[in-house]
Amino acid sequence: MSKVQRLKPAHKIYERLLWDQDCISGTNFVIGYEDRFLGIMEATREEFESEEIPFHRVRYFKDVDTGQHIWDREKRIDLITRNYVLI
């Protein structure tokens, strides 16, 4: 029986997007997060940092150029660390 790997947490993915040169540059992604009253919202990196949105509200990271979700909590996608998570 194989172990199910855990999805990397949002704060680790965020750090990797900011500092790893092999990933998307820090300006080419948006963060999808859940607002308590408005539902799923998107923010740029600058908006995310200035509004101080907690990481437990992050639902996905999306590549602006392609529109592809590169990390998605609900769909269990992690293209950043190439760590595919089996459900």
PDB file of C-alpha atoms in Angstrom, residues 2-83:
ATOM      1  CA  SER A   2       1.479   3.371  -0.985  1.00  0.00           C
ATOM      2  CA  LYS A   3       1.417   6.391   1.250  1.00  0.00           C
ATOM      3  CA  VAL A   4      -0.606   9.378   0.132  1.00  0.00           C
ATOM      4  CA  GLN A   5       1.614  12.432   0.010  1.00  0.00           C
ATOM      5  CA  ARG A   6       0.396  15.596   1.632  1.00  0.00           C
ATOM      6  CA  LEU A   7      -0.108  18.748  -0.364  1.00  0.00           C
ATOM      7  CA  LYS A   8       2.544  21.364   0.365  1.00  0.00           C
ATOM      8  CA  PRO A   9       1.080  24.225   2.421  1.00  0.00           C
ATOM      9  CA  ALA A  10       0.262  27.538   0.745  1.00  0.00           C
ATOM     10  CA  HIS A  11       2.953  29.485   2.575  1.00  0.00           C
ATOM     11  CA  LYS A  12       5.667  27.115   1.288  1.00  0.00           C
ATOM     12  CA  ILE A  13       4.394  27.462  -2.281  1.00  0.00           C
ATOM     13  CA  TYR A  14       4.265  31.249  -1.921  1.00  0.00           C
ATOM     14  CA  GLU A  15       7.872  31.368  -0.714  1.00  0.00           C
ATOM     15  CA  ARG A  16       8.961  29.153  -3.583  1.00  0.00           C
ATOM     16  CA  LEU A  17       7.211  31.361  -6.131  1.00  0.00           C
ATOM     17  CA  LEU A  18       8.962  34.417  -4.716  1.00  0.00           C
ATOM     18  CA  TRP A  19      12.483  33.051  -4.377  1.00  0.00           C
ATOM     19  CA  ASP A  20      13.006  30.143  -6.757  1.00  0.00           C
ATOM     20  CA  GLN A  21      14.288  31.333 -10.141  1.00  0.00           C
ATOM     21  CA  ASP A  22      13.029  28.147 -11.817  1.00  0.00           C
ATOM     22  CA  CYS A  23       9.446  29.002 -10.882  1.00  0.00           C
ATOM     23  CA  ILE A  24       7.243  31.718 -12.268  1.00  0.00           C
ATOM     24  CA  SER A  25       8.510  35.202 -11.535  1.00  0.00           C
ATOM     25  CA  GLY A  26       6.957  37.000  -8.583  1.00  0.00           C
ATOM     26  CA  THR A  27       4.780  39.186 -10.782  1.00  0.00           C
ATOM     27  CA  ASN A  28       3.270  36.517 -13.034  1.00  0.00           C
ATOM     28  CA  PHE A  29       0.909  34.814 -10.621  1.00  0.00           C
ATOM     29  CA  VAL A  30      -2.257  35.637  -8.749  1.00  0.00           C
ATOM     30  CA  ILE A  31      -3.514  34.215  -5.507  1.00  0.00           C
ATOM     31  CA  GLY A  32      -7.045  32.904  -5.197  1.00  0.00           C
ATOM     32  CA  TYR A  33      -8.323  33.189  -1.652  1.00  0.00           C
ATOM     33  CA  GLU A  34     -11.622  32.820   0.138  1.00  0.00           C
ATOM     34  CA  ASP A  35     -13.192  35.975   1.519  1.00  0.00           C
ATOM     35  CA  ARG A  36     -15.639  35.228   4.318  1.00  0.00           C
ATOM     36  CA  PHE A  37     -18.365  37.375   2.783  1.00  0.00           C
ATOM     37  CA  LEU A  38     -17.595  37.575  -0.947  1.00  0.00           C
ATOM     38  CA  GLY A  39     -16.416  34.041  -1.729  1.00  0.00           C
ATOM     39  CA  ILE A  40     -13.360  33.314  -3.876  1.00  0.00           C
ATOM     40  CA  MET A  41     -11.377  36.432  -4.769  1.00  0.00           C
ATOM     41  CA  GLU A  42      -8.102  36.957  -6.614  1.00  0.00           C
ATOM     42  CA  ALA A  43      -5.224  39.176  -5.569  1.00  0.00           C
ATOM     43  CA  THR A  44      -1.853  40.121  -6.970  1.00  0.00           C
ATOM     44  CA  ARG A  45       1.194  39.589  -4.812  1.00  0.00           C
ATOM     45  CA  GLU A  46       1.163  43.244  -3.771  1.00  0.00           C
ATOM     46  CA  GLU A  47      -2.535  43.155  -2.856  1.00  0.00           C
ATOM     47  CA  PHE A  48      -2.073  39.895  -0.976  1.00  0.00           C
ATOM     48  CA  GLU A  49       0.741  41.333   1.131  1.00  0.00           C
ATOM     49  CA  SER A  50      -0.894  44.707   1.771  1.00  0.00           C
ATOM     50  CA  GLU A  51      -4.236  43.205   2.812  1.00  0.00           C
ATOM     51  CA  GLU A  52      -2.495  40.686   5.062  1.00  0.00           C
ATOM     52  CA  ILE A  53      -4.624  37.766   3.925  1.00  0.00           C
ATOM     53  CA  PRO A  54      -3.935  34.680   6.072  1.00  0.00           C
ATOM     54  CA  PHE A  55      -2.499  31.667   4.270  1.00  0.00           C
ATOM     55  CA  HIS A  56      -5.241  29.348   5.491  1.00  0.00           C
ATOM     56  CA  ARG A  57      -7.620  31.264   3.198  1.00  0.00           C
ATOM     57  CA  VAL A  58      -5.509  30.668   0.060  1.00  0.00           C
ATOM     58  CA  ARG A  59      -7.242  28.267  -2.314  1.00  0.00           C
ATOM     59  CA  TYR A  60      -4.994  28.421  -5.397  1.00  0.00           C
ATOM     60  CA  PHE A  61      -2.114  30.070  -7.220  1.00  0.00           C
ATOM     61  CA  LYS A  62      -2.664  30.766 -10.899  1.00  0.00           C
ATOM     62  CA  ASP A  63      -0.201  31.562 -13.696  1.00  0.00           C
ATOM     63  CA  VAL A  64      -1.334  34.876 -15.205  1.00  0.00           C
ATOM     64  CA  ASP A  65       0.095  34.112 -18.655  1.00  0.00           C
ATOM     65  CA  THR A  66      -1.613  30.732 -19.142  1.00  0.00           C
ATOM     66  CA  GLY A  67      -4.528  30.949 -16.715  1.00  0.00           C
ATOM     67  CA  GLN A  68      -3.520  27.527 -15.365  1.00  0.00           C
ATOM     68  CA  HIS A  69      -3.784  26.724 -11.685  1.00  0.00           C
ATOM     69  CA  ILE A  70      -0.265  25.833 -10.621  1.00  0.00           C
ATOM     70  CA  TRP A  71      -1.290  24.922  -7.074  1.00  0.00           C
ATOM     71  CA  ASP A  72      -4.871  24.208  -6.064  1.00  0.00           C
ATOM     72  CA  ARG A  73      -5.949  23.087  -2.623  1.00  0.00           C
ATOM     73  CA  GLU A  74      -9.350  21.694  -3.628  1.00  0.00           C
ATOM     74  CA  LYS A  75      -8.180  19.898  -6.781  1.00  0.00           C
ATOM     75  CA  ARG A  76      -4.956  18.793  -5.024  1.00  0.00           C
ATOM     76  CA  ILE A  77      -2.690  20.098  -7.787  1.00  0.00           C
ATOM     77  CA  ASP A  78       0.924  21.050  -7.102  1.00  0.00           C
ATOM     78  CA  LEU A  79       2.860  21.855 -10.270  1.00  0.00           C
ATOM     79  CA  ILE A  80       5.371  23.955  -8.364  1.00  0.00           C
ATOM     80  CA  THR A  81       7.105  21.138  -6.505  1.00  0.00           C
ATOM     81  CA  ARG A  82       5.997  18.529  -9.055  1.00  0.00           C
ATOM     82  CA  ASN A  83       4.489  16.717  -6.139  1.00  0.00           C
TER      83      ASN A  83
END
